PDB file of C-alpha atoms in Angstrom:
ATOM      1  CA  UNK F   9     -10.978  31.044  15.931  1.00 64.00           C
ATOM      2  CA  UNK F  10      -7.956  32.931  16.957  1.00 72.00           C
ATOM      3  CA  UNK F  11      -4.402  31.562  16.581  1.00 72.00           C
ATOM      4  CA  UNK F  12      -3.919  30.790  20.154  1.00 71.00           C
ATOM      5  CA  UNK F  13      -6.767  28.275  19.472  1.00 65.00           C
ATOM      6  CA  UNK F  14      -5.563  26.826  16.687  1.00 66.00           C
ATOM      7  CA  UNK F  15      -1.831  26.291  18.020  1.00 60.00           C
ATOM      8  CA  UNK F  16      -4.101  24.760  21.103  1.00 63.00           C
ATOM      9  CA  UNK F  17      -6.423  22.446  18.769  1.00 63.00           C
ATOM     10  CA  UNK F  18      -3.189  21.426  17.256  1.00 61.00           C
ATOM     11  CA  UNK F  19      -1.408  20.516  20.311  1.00 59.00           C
ATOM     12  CA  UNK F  20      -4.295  18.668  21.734  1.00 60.00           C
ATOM     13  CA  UNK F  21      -4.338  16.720  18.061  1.00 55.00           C
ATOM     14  CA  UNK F  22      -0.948  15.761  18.042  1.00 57.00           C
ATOM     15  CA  UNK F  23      -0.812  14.785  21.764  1.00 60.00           C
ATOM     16  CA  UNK F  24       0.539  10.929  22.372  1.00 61.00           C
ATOM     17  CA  UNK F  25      -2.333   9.927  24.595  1.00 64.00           C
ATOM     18  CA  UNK F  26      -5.086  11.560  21.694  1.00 67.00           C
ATOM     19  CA  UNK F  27      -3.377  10.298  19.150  1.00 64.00           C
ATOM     20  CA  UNK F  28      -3.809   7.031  20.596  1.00 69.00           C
ATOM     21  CA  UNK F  29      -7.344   6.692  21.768  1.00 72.00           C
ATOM     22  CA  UNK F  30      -8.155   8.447  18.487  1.00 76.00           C
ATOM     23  CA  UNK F  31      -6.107   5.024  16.761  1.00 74.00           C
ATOM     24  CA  UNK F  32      -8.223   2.848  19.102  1.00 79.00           C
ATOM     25  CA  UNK F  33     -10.905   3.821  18.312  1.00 84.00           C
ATOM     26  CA  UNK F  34     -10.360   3.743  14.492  1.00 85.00           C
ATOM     27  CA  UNK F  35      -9.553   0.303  14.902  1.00 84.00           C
ATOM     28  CA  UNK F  36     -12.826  -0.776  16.862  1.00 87.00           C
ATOM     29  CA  UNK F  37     -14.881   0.735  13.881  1.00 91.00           C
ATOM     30  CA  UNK F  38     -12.864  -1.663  11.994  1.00 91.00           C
ATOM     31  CA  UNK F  39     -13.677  -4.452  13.844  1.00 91.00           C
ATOM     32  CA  UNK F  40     -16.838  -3.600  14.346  1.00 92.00           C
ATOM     33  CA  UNK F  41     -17.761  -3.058   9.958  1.00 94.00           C
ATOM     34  CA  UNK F  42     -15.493  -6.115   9.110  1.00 95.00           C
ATOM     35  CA  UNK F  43     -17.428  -8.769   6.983  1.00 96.00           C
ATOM     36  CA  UNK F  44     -17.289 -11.970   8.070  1.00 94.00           C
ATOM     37  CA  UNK F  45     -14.726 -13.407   5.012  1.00 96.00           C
ATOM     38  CA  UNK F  46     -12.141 -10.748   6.352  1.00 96.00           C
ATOM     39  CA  UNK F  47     -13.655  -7.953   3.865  1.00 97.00           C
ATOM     40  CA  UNK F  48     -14.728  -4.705   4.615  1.00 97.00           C
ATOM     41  CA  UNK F  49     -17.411  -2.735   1.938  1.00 96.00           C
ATOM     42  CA  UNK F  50     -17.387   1.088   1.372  1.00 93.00           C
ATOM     43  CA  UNK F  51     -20.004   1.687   3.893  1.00 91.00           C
ATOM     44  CA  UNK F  52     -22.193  -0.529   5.914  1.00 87.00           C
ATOM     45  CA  UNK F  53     -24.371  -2.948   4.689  1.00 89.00           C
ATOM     46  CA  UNK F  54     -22.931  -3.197   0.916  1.00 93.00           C
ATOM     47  CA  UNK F  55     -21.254  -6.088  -0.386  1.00 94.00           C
ATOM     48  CA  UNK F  56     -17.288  -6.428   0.220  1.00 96.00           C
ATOM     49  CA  UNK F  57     -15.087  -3.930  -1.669  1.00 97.00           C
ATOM     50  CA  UNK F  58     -11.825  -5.669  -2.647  1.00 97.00           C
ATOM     51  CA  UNK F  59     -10.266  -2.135  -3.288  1.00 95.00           C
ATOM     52  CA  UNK F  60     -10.731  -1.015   0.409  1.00 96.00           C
ATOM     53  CA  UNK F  61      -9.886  -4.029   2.100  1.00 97.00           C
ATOM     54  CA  UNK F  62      -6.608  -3.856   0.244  1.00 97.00           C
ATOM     55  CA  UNK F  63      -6.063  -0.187   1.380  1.00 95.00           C
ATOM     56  CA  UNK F  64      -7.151  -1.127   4.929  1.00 95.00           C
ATOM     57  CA  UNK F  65      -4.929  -3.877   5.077  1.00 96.00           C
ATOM     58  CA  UNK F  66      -1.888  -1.845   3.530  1.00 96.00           C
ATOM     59  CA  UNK F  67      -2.507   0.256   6.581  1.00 93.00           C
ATOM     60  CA  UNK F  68      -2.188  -2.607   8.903  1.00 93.00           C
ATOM     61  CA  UNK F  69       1.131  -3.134   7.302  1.00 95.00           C
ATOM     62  CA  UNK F  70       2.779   0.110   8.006  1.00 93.00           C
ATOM     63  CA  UNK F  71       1.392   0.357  11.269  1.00 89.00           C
ATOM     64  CA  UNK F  72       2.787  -2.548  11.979  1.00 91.00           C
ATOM     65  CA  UNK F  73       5.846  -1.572  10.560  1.00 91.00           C
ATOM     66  CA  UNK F  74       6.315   1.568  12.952  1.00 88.00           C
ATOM     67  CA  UNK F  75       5.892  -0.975  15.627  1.00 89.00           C
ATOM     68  CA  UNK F  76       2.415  -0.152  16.723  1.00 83.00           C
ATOM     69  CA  UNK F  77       1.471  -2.796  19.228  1.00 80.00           C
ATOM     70  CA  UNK F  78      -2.648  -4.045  19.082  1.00 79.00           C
ATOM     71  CA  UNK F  79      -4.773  -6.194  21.027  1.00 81.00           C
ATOM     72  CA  UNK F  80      -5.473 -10.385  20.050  1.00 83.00           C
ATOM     73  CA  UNK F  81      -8.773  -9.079  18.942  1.00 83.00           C
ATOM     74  CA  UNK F  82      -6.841  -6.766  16.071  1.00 85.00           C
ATOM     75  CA  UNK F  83      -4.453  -9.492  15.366  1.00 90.00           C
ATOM     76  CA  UNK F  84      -7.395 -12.042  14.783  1.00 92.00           C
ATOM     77  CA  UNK F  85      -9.117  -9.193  12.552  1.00 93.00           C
ATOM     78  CA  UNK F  86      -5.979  -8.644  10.566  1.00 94.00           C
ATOM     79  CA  UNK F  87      -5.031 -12.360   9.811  1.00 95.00           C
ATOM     80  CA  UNK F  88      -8.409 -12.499   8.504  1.00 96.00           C
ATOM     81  CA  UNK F  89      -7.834  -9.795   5.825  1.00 97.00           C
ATOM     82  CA  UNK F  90      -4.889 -11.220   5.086  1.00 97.00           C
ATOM     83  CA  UNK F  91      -6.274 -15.166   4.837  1.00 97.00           C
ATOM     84  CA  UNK F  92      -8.838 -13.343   2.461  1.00 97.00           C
ATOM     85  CA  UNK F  93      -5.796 -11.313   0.586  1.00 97.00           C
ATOM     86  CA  UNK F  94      -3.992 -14.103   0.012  1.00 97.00           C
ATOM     87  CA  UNK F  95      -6.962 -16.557  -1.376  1.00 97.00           C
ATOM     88  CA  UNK F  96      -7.994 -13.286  -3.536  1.00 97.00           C
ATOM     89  CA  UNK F  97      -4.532 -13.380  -5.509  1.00 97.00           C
ATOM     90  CA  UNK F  98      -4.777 -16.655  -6.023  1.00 97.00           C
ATOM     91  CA  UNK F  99      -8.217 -17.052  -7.383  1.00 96.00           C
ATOM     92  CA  UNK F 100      -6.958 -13.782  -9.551  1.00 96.00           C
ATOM     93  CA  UNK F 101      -4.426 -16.015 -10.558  1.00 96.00           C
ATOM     94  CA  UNK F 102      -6.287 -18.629 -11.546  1.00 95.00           C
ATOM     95  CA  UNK F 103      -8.844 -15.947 -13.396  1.00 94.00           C
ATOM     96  CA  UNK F 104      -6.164 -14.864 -15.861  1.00 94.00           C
ATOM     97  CA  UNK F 105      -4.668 -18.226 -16.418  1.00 92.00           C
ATOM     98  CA  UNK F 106      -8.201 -19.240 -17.802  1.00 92.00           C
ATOM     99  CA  UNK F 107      -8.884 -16.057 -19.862  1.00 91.00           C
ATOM    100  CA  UNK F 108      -5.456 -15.589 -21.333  1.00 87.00           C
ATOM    101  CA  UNK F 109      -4.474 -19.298 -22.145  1.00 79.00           C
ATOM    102  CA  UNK F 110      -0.854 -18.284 -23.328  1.00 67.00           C
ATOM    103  CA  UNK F 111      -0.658 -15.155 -23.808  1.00 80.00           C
ATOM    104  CA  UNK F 112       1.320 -13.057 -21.518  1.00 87.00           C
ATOM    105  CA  UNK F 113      -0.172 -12.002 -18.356  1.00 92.00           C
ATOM    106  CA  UNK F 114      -0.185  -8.050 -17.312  1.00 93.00           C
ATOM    107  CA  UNK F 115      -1.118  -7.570 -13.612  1.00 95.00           C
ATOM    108  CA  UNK F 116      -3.527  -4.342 -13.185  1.00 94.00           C
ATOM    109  CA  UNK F 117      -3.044  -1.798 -10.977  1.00 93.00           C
ATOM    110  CA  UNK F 118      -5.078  -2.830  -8.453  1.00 95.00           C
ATOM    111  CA  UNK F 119      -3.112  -6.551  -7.934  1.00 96.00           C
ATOM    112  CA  UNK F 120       0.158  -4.549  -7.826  1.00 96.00           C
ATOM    113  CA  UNK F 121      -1.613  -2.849  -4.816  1.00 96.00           C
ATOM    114  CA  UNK F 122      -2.819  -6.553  -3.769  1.00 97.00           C
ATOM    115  CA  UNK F 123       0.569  -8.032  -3.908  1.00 98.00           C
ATOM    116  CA  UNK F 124       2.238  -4.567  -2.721  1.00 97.00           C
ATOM    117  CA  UNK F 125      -0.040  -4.924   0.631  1.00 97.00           C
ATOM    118  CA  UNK F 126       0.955  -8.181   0.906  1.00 97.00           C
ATOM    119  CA  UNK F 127       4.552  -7.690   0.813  1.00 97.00           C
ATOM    120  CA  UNK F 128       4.166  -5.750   4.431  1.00 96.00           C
ATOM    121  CA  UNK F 129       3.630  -9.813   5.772  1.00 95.00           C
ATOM    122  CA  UNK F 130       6.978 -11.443   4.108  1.00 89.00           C
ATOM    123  CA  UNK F 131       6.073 -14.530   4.509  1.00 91.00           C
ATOM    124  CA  UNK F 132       2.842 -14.546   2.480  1.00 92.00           C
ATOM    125  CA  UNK F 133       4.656 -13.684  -0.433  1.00 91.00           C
ATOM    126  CA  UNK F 134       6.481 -16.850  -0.792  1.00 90.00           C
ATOM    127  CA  UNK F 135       2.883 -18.101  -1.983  1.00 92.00           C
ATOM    128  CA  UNK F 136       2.482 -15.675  -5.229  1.00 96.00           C
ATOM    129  CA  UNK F 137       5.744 -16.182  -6.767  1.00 94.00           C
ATOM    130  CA  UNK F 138       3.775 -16.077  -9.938  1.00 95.00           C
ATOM    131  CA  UNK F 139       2.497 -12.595  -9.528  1.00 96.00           C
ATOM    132  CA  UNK F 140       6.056 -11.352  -8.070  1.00 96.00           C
ATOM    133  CA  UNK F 141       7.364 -13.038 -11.134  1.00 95.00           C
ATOM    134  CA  UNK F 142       4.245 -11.200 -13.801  1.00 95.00           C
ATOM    135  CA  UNK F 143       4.877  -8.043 -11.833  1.00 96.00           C
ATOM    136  CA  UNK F 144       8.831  -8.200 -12.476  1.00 95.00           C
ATOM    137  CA  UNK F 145       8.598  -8.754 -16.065  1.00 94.00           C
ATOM    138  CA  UNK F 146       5.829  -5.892 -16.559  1.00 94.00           C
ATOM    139  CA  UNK F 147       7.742  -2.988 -14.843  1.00 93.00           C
ATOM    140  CA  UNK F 148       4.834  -0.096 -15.350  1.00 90.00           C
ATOM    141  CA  UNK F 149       7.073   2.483 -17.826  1.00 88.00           C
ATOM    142  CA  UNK F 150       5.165   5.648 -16.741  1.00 83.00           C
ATOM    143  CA  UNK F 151       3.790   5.657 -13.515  1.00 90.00           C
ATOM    144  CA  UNK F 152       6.236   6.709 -10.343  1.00 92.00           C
ATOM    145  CA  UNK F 153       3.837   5.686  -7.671  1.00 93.00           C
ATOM    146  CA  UNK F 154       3.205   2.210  -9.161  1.00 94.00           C
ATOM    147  CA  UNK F 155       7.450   1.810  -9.745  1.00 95.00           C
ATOM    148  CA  UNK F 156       7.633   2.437  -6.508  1.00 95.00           C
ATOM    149  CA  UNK F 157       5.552   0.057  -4.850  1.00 96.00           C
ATOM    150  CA  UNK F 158       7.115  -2.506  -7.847  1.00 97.00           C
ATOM    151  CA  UNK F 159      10.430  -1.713  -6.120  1.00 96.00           C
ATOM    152  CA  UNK F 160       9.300  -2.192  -2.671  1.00 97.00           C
ATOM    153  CA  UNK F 161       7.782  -5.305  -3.758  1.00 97.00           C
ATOM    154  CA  UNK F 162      10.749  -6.879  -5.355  1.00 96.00           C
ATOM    155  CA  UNK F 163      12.785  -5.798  -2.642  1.00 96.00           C
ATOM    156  CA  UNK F 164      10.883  -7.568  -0.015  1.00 95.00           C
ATOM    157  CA  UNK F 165      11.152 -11.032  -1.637  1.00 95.00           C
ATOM    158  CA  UNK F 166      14.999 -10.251  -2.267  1.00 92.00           C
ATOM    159  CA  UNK F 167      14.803  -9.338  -6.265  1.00 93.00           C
ATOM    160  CA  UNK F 168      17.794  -8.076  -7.277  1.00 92.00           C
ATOM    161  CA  UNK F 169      15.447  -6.215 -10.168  1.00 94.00           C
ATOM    162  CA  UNK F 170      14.736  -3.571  -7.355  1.00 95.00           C
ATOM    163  CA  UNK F 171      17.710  -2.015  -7.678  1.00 94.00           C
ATOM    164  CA  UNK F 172      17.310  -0.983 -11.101  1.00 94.00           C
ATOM    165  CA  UNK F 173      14.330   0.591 -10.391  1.00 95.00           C
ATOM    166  CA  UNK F 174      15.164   2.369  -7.580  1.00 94.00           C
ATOM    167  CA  UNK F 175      18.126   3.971  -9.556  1.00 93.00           C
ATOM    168  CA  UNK F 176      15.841   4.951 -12.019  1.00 92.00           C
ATOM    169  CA  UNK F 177      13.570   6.555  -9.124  1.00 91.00           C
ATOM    170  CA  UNK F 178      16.737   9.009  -7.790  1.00 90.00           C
ATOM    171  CA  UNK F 179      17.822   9.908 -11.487  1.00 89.00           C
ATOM    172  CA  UNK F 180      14.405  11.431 -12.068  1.00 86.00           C
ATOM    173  CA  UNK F 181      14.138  13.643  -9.006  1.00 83.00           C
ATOM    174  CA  UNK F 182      13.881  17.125  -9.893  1.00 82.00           C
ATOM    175  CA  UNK F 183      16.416  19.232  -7.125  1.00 73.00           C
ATOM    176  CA  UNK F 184      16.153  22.522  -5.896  1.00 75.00           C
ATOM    177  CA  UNK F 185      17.788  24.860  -4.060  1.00 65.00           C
ATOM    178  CA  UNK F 186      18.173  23.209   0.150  1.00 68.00           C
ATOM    179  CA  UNK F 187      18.343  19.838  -0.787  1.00 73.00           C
ATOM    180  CA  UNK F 188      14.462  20.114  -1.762  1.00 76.00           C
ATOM    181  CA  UNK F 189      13.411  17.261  -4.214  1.00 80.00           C
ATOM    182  CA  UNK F 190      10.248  16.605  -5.958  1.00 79.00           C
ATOM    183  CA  UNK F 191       9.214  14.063  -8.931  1.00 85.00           C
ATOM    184  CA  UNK F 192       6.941  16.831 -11.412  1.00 83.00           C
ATOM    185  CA  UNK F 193       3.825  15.168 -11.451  1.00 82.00           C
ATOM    186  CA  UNK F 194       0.291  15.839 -13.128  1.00 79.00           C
ATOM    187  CA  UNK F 195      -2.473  15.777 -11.161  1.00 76.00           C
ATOM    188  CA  UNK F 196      -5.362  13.573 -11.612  1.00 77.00           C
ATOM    189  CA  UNK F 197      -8.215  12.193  -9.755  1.00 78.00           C
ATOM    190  CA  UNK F 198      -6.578   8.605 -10.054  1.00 79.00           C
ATOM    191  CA  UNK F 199      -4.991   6.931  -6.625  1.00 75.00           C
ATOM    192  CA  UNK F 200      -2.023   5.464  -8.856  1.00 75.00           C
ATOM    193  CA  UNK F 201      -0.967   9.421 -10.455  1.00 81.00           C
ATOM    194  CA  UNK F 202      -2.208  10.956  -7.178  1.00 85.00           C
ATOM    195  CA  UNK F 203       0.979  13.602  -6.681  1.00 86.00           C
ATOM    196  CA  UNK F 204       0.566  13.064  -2.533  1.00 86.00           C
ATOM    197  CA  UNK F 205       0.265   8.888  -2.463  1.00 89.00           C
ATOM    198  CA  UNK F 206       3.307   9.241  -5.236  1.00 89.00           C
ATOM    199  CA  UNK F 207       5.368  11.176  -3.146  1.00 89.00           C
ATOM    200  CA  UNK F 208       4.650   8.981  -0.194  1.00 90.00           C
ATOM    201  CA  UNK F 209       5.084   5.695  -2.203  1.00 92.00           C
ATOM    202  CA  UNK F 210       8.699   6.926  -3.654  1.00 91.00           C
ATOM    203  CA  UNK F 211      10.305   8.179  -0.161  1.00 90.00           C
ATOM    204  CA  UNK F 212       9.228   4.910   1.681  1.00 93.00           C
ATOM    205  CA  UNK F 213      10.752   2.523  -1.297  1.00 94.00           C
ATOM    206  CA  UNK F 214      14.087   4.672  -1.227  1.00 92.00           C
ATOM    207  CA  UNK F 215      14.676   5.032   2.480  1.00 91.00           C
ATOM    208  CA  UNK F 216      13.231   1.148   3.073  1.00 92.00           C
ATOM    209  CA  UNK F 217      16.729   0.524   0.462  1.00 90.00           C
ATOM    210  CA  UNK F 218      19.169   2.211   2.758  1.00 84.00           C
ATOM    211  CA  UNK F 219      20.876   3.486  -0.208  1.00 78.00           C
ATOM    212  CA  UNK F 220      19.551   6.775  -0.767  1.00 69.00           C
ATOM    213  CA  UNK F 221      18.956   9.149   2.164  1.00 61.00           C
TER     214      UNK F 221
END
């Protein structure tokens, strides 16, 4: 392939109208491998996988949040995942407040991820003020991607904690020369320490402050 047919497989790529039949039909498969209790499972015909529907409905959220327009049939598909989101945190809840009686309660990972995809539809959060409340009180201490999503959580149901965080975010950038920044970061085959996602997860909790360009 030469480079005049790369630049050309590029263009075509990047094109507006591409770009969005390629995001239709992304969400028809969607719709189309969507369980019927607002799940969707790694591939078809296995049993729901609470770990991609969170990821697929994080994705709703920031498409929605660039102000990507969809169909009633996507909206209908969407408020499913997120009927299904919210019931999941809450039987979660209920979960730990059986096995740990009164011992403090330490979301994992994957309900900071819950709660973090949830945050994208405000006014679902007002319903897990206990998680917002568990996930405020157990900052994770060494994990940049998961403080960031903390701060973005915490800022979306007005948490003054946020701001601490996000401090703590800009202090530990590593500059170079040309105004280049860059968090040093291990890699490792986890989503939560993936260098990329971290990157990603830090920029959009610092610019969504308006405090830090």
């Amino acid at each position: 392939e030469s480079e005049t047919e790369k630049k050309l497989r590029l263009a075509n790529f990047t094109n507006e109208t591409n770009l969005n039949n390629e995001l239709e039909l992304s969400i028809r498969k969607l719709q189309e491998r969507q369980l019927d209790n607002g799940t969707w499972a790694w591939f078809s015909g296995d049993r729901e996988s609470p770990y991609i529907t969170i990821e697929i409905i994080t994705g709703f959220g920031k498409l929605n949040k660039l102000g990507i327009e969809f169909s009633k049939d996507f909206k209908d598909s969407e408020s499913k995942a997120v009927n299904w989101l919210n019931n999941y945190l809450k039987e979660e809840e209920k979960k730990q407040k059986e096995i740990n009686k009164e011992r403090d309660i330490i979301p994992t990972y994957q309900t900071i991820k819950a709660v973090y995809a949830l945050s994208f539809y405000k006014e679902e959060l007002k319903n897990h003020k206990f998680w917002i409340e568990k996930i405020s009180d157990n900052i994770p201490t060494d994990n940049i991607q998961l403080q960031s999503m903390v701060a973005t959580i915490l800022m979306r149901s007005n948490n003054s904690l946020a701001d601490e965080i996000l401090q703590s975010l800009q202090e530990r950038l590593i500059t170079q020369e040309k105004n280049f920044y860059y968090y040093k970061i291990e890699n490792s085959p986890y989503w939560h320490s993936s260098p990329i996602e971290t990157h990603v997860s830090a920029i959009e909790a610092l610019r969504e402050s308006g405090k830090y360009d």
